[in-house]
CSV table of C-alpha atoms in Angstrom, one decimal:
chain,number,residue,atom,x,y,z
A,1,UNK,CA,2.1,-22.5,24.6
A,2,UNK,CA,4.6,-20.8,21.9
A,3,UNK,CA,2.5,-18.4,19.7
A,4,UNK,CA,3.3,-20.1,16.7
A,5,UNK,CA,1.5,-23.6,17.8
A,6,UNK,CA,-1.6,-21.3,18.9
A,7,UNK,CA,-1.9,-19.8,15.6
A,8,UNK,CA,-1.7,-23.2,13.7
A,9,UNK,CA,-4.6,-24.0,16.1
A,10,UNK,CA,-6.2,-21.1,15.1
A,11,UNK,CA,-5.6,-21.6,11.6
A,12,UNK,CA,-8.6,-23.1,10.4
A,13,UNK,CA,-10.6,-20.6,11.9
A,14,UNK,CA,-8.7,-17.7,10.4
A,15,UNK,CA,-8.8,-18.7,7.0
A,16,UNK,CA,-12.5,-19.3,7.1
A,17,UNK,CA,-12.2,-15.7,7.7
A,18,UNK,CA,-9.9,-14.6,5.4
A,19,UNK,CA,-11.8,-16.7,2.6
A,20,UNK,CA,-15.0,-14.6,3.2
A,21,UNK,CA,-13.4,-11.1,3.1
A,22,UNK,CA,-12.0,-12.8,-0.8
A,23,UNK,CA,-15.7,-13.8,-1.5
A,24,UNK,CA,-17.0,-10.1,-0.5
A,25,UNK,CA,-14.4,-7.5,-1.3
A,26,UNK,CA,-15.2,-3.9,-1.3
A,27,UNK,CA,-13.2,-1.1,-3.2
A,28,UNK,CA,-11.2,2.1,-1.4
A,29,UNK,CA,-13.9,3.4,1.5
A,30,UNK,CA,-16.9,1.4,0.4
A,31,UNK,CA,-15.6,-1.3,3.1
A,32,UNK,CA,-18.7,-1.3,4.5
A,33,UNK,CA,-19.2,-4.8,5.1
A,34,UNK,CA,-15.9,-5.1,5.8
A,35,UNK,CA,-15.9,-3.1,8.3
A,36,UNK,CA,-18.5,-4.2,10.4
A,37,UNK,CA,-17.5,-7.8,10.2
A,38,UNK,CA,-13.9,-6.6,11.3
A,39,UNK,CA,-15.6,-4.5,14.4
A,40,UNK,CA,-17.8,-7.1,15.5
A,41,UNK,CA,-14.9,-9.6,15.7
A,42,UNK,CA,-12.7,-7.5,17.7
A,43,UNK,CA,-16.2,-6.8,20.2
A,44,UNK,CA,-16.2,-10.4,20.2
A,45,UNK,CA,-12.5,-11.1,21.5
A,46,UNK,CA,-13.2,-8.6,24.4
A,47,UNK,CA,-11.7,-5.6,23.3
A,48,UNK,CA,-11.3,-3.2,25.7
A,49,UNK,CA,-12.8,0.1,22.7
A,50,UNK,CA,-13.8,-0.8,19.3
A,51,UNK,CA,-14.1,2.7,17.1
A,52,UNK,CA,-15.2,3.1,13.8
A,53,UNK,CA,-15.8,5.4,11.2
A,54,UNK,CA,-12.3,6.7,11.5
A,55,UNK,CA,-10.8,7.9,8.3
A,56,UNK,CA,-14.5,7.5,7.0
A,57,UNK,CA,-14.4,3.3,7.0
A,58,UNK,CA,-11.6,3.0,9.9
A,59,UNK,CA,-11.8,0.4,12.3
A,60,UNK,CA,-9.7,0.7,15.5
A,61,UNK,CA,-9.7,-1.8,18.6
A,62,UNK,CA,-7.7,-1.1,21.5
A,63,UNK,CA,-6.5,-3.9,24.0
A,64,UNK,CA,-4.7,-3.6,26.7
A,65,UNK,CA,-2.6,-5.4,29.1
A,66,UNK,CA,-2.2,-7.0,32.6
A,67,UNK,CA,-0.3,-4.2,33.5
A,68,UNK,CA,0.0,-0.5,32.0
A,69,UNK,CA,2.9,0.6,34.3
A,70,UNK,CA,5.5,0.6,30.9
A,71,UNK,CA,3.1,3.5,29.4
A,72,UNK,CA,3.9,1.9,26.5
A,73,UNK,CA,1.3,1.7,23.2
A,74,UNK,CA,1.9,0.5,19.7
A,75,UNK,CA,-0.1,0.3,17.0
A,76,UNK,CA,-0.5,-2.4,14.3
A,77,UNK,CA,-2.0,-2.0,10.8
A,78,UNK,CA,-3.8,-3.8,7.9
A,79,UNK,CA,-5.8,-2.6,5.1
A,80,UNK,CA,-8.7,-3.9,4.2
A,81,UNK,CA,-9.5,-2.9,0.6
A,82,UNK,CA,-9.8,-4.8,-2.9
A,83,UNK,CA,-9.0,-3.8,-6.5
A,84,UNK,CA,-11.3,-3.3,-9.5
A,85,UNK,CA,-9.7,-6.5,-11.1
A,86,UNK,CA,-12.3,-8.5,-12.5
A,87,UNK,CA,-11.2,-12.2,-10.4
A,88,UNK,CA,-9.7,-15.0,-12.6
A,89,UNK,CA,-9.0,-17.8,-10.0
A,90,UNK,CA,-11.6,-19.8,-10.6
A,91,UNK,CA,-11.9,-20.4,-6.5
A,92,UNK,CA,-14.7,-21.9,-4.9
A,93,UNK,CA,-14.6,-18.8,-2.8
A,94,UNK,CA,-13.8,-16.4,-5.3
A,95,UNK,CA,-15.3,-12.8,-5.4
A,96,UNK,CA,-19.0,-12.5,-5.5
A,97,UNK,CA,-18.8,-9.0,-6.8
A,98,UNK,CA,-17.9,-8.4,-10.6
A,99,UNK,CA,-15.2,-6.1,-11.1
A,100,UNK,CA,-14.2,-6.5,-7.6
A,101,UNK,CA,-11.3,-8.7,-6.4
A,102,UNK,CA,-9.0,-9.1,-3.6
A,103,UNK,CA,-5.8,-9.2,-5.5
A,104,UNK,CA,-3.2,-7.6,-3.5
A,105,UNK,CA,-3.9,-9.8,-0.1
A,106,UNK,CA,-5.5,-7.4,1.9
A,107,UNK,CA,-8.0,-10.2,3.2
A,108,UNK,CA,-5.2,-12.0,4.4
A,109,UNK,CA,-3.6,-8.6,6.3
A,110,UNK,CA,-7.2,-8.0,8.1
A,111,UNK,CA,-7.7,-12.0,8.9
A,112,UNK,CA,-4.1,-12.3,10.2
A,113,UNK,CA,-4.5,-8.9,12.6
A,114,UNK,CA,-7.9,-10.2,13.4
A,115,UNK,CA,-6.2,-13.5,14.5
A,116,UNK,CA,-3.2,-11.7,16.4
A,117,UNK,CA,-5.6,-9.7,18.2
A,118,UNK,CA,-7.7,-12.6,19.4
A,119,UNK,CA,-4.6,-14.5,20.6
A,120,UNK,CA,-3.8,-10.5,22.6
A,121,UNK,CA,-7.0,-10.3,24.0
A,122,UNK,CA,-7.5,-13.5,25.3
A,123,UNK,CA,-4.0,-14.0,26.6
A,124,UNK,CA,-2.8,-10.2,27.7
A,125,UNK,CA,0.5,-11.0,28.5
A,126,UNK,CA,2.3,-7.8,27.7
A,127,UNK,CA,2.7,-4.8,30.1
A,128,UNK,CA,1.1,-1.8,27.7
A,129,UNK,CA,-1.6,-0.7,25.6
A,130,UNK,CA,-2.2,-2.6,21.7
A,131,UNK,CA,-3.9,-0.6,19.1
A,132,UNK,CA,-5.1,-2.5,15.8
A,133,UNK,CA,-5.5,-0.2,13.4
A,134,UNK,CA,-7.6,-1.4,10.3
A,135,UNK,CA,-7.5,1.0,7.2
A,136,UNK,CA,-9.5,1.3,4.2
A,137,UNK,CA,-8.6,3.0,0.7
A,138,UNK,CA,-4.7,2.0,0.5
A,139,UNK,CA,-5.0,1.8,-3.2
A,140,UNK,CA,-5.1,5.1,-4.0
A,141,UNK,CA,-7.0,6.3,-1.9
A,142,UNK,CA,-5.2,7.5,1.1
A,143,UNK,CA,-6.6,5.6,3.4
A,144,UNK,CA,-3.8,6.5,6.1
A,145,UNK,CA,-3.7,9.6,5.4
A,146,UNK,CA,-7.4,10.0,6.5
A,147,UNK,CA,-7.0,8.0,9.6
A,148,UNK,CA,-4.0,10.0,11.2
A,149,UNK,CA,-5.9,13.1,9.7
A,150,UNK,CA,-8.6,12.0,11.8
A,151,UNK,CA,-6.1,12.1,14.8
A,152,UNK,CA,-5.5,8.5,15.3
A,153,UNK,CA,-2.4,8.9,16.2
A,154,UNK,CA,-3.1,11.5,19.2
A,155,UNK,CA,-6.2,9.9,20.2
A,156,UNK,CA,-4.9,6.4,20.9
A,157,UNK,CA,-1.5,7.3,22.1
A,158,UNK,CA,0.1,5.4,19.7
A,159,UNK,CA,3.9,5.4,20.1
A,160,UNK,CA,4.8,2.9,17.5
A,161,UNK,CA,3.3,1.8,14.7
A,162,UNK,CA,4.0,-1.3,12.5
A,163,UNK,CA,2.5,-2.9,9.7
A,164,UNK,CA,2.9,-6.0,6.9
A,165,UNK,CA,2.5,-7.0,3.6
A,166,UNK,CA,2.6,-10.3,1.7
A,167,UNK,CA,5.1,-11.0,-1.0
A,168,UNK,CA,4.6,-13.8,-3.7
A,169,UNK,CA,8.1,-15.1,-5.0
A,170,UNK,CA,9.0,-15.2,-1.2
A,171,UNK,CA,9.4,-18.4,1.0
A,172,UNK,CA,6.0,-19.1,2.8
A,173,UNK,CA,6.2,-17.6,6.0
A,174,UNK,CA,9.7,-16.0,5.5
A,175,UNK,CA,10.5,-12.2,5.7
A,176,UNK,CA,12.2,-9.6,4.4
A,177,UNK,CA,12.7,-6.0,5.8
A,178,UNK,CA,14.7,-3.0,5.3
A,179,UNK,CA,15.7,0.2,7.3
A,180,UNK,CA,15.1,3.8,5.2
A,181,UNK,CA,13.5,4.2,2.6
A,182,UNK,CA,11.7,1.2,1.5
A,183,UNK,CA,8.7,1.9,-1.1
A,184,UNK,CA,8.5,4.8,-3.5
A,185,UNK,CA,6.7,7.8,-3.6
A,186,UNK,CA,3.8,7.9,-6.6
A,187,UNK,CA,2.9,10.8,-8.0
A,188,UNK,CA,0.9,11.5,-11.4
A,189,UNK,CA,1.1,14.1,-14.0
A,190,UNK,CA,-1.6,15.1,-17.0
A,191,UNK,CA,-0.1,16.6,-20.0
A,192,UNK,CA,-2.1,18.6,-22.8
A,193,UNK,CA,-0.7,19.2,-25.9
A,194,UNK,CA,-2.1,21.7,-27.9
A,195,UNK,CA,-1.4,22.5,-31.2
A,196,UNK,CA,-2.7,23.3,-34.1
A,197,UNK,CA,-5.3,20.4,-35.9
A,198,UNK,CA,-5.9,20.4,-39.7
A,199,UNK,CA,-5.4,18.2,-42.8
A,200,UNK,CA,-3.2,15.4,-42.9
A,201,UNK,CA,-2.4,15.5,-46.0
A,202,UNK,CA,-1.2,18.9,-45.5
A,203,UNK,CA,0.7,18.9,-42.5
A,204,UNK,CA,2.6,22.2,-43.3
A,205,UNK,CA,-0.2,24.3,-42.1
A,206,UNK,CA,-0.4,22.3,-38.7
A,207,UNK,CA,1.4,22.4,-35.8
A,208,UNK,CA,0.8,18.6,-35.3
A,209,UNK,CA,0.5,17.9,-31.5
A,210,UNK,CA,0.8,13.5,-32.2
A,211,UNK,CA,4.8,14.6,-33.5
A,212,UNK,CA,5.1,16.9,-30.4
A,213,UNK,CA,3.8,14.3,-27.5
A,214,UNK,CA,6.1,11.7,-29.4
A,215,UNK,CA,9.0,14.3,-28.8
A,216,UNK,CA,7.8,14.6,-24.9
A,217,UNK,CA,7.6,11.5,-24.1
A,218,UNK,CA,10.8,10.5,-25.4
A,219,UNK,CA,12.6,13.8,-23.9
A,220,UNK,CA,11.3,13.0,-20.4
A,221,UNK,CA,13.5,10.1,-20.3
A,222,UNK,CA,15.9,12.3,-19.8
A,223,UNK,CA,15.0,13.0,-16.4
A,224,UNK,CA,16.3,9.4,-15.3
A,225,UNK,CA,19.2,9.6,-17.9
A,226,UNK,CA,20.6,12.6,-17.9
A,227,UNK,CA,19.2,14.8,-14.8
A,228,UNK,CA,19.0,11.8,-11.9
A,229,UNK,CA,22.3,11.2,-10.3
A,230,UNK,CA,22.6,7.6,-11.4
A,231,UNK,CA,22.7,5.8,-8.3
A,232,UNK,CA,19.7,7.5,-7.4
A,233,UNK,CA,16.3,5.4,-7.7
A,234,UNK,CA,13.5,7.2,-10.2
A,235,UNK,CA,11.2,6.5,-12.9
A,236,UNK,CA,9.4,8.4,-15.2
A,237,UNK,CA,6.8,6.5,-17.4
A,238,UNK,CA,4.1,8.1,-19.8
A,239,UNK,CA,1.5,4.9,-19.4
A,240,UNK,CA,-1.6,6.9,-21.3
A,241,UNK,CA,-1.7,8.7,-25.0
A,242,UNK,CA,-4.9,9.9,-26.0
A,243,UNK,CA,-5.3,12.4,-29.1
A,244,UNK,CA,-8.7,14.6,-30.0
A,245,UNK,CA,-8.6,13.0,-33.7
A,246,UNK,CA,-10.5,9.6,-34.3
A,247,UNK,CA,-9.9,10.0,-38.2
A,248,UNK,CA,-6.7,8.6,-40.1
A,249,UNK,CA,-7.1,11.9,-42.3
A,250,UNK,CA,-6.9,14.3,-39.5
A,251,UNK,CA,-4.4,16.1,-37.3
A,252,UNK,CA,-4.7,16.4,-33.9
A,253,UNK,CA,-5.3,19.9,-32.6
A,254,UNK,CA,-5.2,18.5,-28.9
A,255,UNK,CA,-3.1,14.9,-27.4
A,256,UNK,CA,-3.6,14.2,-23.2
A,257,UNK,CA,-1.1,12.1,-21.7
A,258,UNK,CA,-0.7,10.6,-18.6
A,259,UNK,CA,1.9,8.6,-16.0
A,260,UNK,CA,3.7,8.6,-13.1
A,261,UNK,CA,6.7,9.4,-11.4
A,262,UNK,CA,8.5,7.1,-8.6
A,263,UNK,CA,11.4,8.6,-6.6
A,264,UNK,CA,12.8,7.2,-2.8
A,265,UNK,CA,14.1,10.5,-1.9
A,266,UNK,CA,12.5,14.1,-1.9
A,267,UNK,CA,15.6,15.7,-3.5
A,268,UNK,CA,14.4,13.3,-6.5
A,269,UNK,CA,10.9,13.9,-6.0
A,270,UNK,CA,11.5,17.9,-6.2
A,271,UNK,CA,13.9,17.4,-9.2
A,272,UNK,CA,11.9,14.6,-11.0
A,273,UNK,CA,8.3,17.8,-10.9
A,274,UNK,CA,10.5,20.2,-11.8
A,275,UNK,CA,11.9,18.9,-14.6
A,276,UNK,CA,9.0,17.3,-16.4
A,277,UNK,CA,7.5,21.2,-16.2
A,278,UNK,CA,10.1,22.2,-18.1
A,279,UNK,CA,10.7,19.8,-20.6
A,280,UNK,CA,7.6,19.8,-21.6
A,281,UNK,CA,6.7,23.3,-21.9
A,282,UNK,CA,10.1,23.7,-23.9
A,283,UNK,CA,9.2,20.9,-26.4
A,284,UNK,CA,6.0,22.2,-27.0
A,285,UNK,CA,7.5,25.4,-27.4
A,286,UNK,CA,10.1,24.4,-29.7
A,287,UNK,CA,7.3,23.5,-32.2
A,288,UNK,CA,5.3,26.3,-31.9
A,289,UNK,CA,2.8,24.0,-28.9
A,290,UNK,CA,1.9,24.7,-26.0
A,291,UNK,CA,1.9,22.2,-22.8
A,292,UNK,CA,-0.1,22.9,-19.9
A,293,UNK,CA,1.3,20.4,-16.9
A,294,UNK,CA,-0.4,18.9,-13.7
A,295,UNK,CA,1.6,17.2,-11.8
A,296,UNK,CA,0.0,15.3,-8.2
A,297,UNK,CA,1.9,14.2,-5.5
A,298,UNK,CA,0.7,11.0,-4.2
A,299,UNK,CA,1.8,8.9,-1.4
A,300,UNK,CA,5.0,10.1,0.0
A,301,UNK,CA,8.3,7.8,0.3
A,302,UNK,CA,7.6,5.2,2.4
A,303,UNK,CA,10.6,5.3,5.1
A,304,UNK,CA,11.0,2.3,7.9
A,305,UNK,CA,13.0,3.6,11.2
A,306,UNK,CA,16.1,2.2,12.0
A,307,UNK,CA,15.2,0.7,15.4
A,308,UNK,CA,12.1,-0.1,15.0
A,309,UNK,CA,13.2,-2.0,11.6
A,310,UNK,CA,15.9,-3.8,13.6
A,311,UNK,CA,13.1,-5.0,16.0
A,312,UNK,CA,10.8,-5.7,13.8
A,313,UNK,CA,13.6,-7.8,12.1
A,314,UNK,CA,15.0,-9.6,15.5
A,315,UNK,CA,10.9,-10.4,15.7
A,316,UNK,CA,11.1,-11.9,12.4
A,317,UNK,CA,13.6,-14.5,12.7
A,318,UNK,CA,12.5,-15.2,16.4
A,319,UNK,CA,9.5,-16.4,14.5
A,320,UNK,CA,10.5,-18.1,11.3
A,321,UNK,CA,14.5,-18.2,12.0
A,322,UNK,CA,15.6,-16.0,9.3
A,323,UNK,CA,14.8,-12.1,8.1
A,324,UNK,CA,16.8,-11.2,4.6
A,325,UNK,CA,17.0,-8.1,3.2
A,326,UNK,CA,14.4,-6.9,1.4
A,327,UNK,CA,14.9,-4.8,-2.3
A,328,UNK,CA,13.6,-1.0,-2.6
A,329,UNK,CA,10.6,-1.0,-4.3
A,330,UNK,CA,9.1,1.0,-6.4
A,331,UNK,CA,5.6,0.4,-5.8
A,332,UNK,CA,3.5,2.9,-3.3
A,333,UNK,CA,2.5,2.1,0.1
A,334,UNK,CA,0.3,4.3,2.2
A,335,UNK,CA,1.6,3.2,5.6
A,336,UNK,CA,4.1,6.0,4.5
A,337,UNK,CA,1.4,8.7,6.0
A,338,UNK,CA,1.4,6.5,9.4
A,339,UNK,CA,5.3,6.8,9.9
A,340,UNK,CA,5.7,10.1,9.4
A,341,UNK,CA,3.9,10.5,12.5
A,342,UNK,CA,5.0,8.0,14.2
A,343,UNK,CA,8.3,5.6,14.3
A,344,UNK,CA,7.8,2.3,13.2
A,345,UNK,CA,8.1,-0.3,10.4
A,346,UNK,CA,7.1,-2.0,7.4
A,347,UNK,CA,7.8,-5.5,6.7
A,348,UNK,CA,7.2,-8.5,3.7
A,349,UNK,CA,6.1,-11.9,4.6
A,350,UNK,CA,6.6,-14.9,1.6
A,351,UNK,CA,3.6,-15.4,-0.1
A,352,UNK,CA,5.7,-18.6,-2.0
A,353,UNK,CA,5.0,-19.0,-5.9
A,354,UNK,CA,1.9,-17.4,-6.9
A,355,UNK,CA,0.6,-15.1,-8.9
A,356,UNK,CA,1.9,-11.3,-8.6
A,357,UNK,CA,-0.3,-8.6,-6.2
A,358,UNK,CA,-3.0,-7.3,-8.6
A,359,UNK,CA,-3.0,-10.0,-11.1
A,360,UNK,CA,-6.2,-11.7,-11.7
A,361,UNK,CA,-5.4,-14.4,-10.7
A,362,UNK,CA,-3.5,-13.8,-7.9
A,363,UNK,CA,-4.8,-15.3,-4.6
A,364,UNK,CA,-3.2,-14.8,-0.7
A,365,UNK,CA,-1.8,-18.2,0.6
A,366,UNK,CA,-3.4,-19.2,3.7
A,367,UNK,CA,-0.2,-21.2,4.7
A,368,UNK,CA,1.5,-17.6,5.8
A,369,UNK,CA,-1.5,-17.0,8.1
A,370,UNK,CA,0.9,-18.2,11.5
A,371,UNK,CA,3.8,-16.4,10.8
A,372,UNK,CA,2.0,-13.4,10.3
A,373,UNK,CA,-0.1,-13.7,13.2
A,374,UNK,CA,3.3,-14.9,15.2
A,375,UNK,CA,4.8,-12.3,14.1
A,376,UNK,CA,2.1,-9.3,14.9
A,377,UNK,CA,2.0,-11.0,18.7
A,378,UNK,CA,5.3,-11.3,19.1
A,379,UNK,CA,5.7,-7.7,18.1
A,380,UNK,CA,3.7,-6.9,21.4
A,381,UNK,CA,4.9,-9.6,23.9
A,382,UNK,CA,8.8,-9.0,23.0
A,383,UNK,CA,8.2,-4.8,23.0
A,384,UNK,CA,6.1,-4.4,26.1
A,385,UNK,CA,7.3,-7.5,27.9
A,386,UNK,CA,4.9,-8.5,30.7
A,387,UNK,CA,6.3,-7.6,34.1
């Protein structure tokens, strides 16, 4: 039976899953419940291990084939954790948990690797060893990091690694990949400002920090502008202002900003740290302020492999007929952690016309559940071909 008519048989059943995951989302490593309904699903298949507490809240199942004589072992990966968006859907399933919401799709990852690995442990029909990898805390929290920390990688044998994410404005079902670098790296900075507070209405004997910040955040524009090679990808955004005075009639002695920095490339990434330092420090000192800088690398740059993307992309259209592709994007994605340990890739499956990820009222479309689960399968049966 083609995979893609066993997961629209499976489809009902999957999406009752998926839809309680969206009525009980849990936040970065709190996936608690998450986690044990994910681990007693894959003992239920037949699993050959189920592992948890890997990474903290990790769950990893490991299946393996008729045969083993190819050696070979690949790894597959969803995460399971929400956002603290308050839900605006009005679903009948919608979050039970205020200020909890599954709005980047992550219940639809974990369902559809749930479903692929039923469909690999009942059938087996590969020549190799499957790992399905499920990982709390990707936003923000490093999930990944903490699982290949943890020696996932080493412990399982995992040669290969691939994982998936839902894209609204996409086709249902459709995908979209790219080889390189794919997502950005996103890192933080905290500026203080400090100055000198006092009077407003006698700003002379001031050394007003609200002017200075003004002047810093319109100076590190120039990173992009002016320091960036332009066909390089990099943003710089102040997103928080924050000044010690309440009071119309006072001047600030202290302002805190914050934002974030996305770069594809660690040439821009070294540039992009460097030069916020300095600008800062050298507006601030141009007024007679100081500015003290922290600056926190984040996830790194998310890069796919070139043969493993032009697999994962041959995979793709075996399953829906077609695989475009995809932009850069400038969004995070902590997958990054899990290829640079192992080769692998990353790839986008059509969400169709709904909301954006981490909008209130976005909501993962159950009508991509086959192709992702074709897809995941077919990952397996077409790399470790049964003998």
């Amino acid at each position: 039976m083609p995979v893609k008519n066993r997961f629209a048989e499976l489809l009902p059943e999957i999406t009752a899953w998926r839809r309680d995951l969206h009525e009980n989302p849990e936040i970065l490593f709190e996936t608690h419940r998450t986690s044990a309904v994910v681990a007693e699903k894959l003992q239920g298949f037949g699993c050959d291990e189920v592992v948890t507490g890997i990474g903290r809240t990790g769950v990893v199942g490991v299946i393996r084939g008729k045969s083993s004589g190819s050696g070979k072992v690949i790894g597959l990966r969803a995460d399971m954790d929400a956002l603290p968006i308050h839900e605006q859907t009005g679903l009948d399933y919608a979050s039970k948990t205020d200020g909890a919401m599954h709005a980047c799709g992550h219940d639809g990852h974990t369902a559809m690797l749930l479903g692929a690995a039923k469909y690999l442990a009942e059938t087996r029909n590969f020549d190799g060893t499957v790992v399905v990898i499920f990982q709390p805390a990707e936003e923000g929290g490093g999930g990944g990091k903490e699982m290949c920390d943890d020696g996932m990688m080493d412990r399982f044998g995992i040669q290969e690694v691939y994982g998936m994410h839902n894209w609204p404005g996409r086709p249902v079902g459709t995908f979209a990949i790219r080889p390189g670098a794919f997502f950005a790296a996103t890192d933080q900075f905290d500026i203080i400002i400090e100055g000198k507070g006092g009077h407003a209405a006698k700003p002379q004997q001031t050394v007003d920090s609200t002017l200075v910040a003004a002047h810093v955040v319109t100076a590190l524009q120039s990173i992009a502008s002016r320091n960036a090679d332009p066909v390089d990808q990099i943003v710089v955004s102040v997103t928080s202002i924050e000044s010690s005075s309440k009071a119309f009639n006072v001047i600030a002695q202290r302002v805190a900003l914050k934002g974030t920095v996305r770069t594809m490339s660690t040439e821009m990434r070294d540039l992009a740290e460097t030069r916020l330092k300095a600008i800062c420090e050298g507006v601030a000192a141009s007024f007679g302020a100081t500015a003290d800088v922290t600056y926190y690398r984040g996830y790194p740059c998310m890069v796919n492999h070139d043969d493993q993307t032009a697999f994962a992309a041959d995979v793709a259209k075996s399953v829906s007929g077609a695989c475009e592709e995809a932009p850069l994007v400038m969004g995070g994605e902590d997958f990054a952690f899990m290829l640079e340990e192992r080769p692998g890739a990353y790839i986008l499956v059509g969400n169709g016309d709904t909301a954006s990820v981490h909008h209130p009222e976005y909501n993962f479309n159950d009508e991509a559940i086959p192709a992702g689960c074709s897809w995941w399968a077919e990952i397996v049966e077409q790399r470790m071909p049964a003998g």
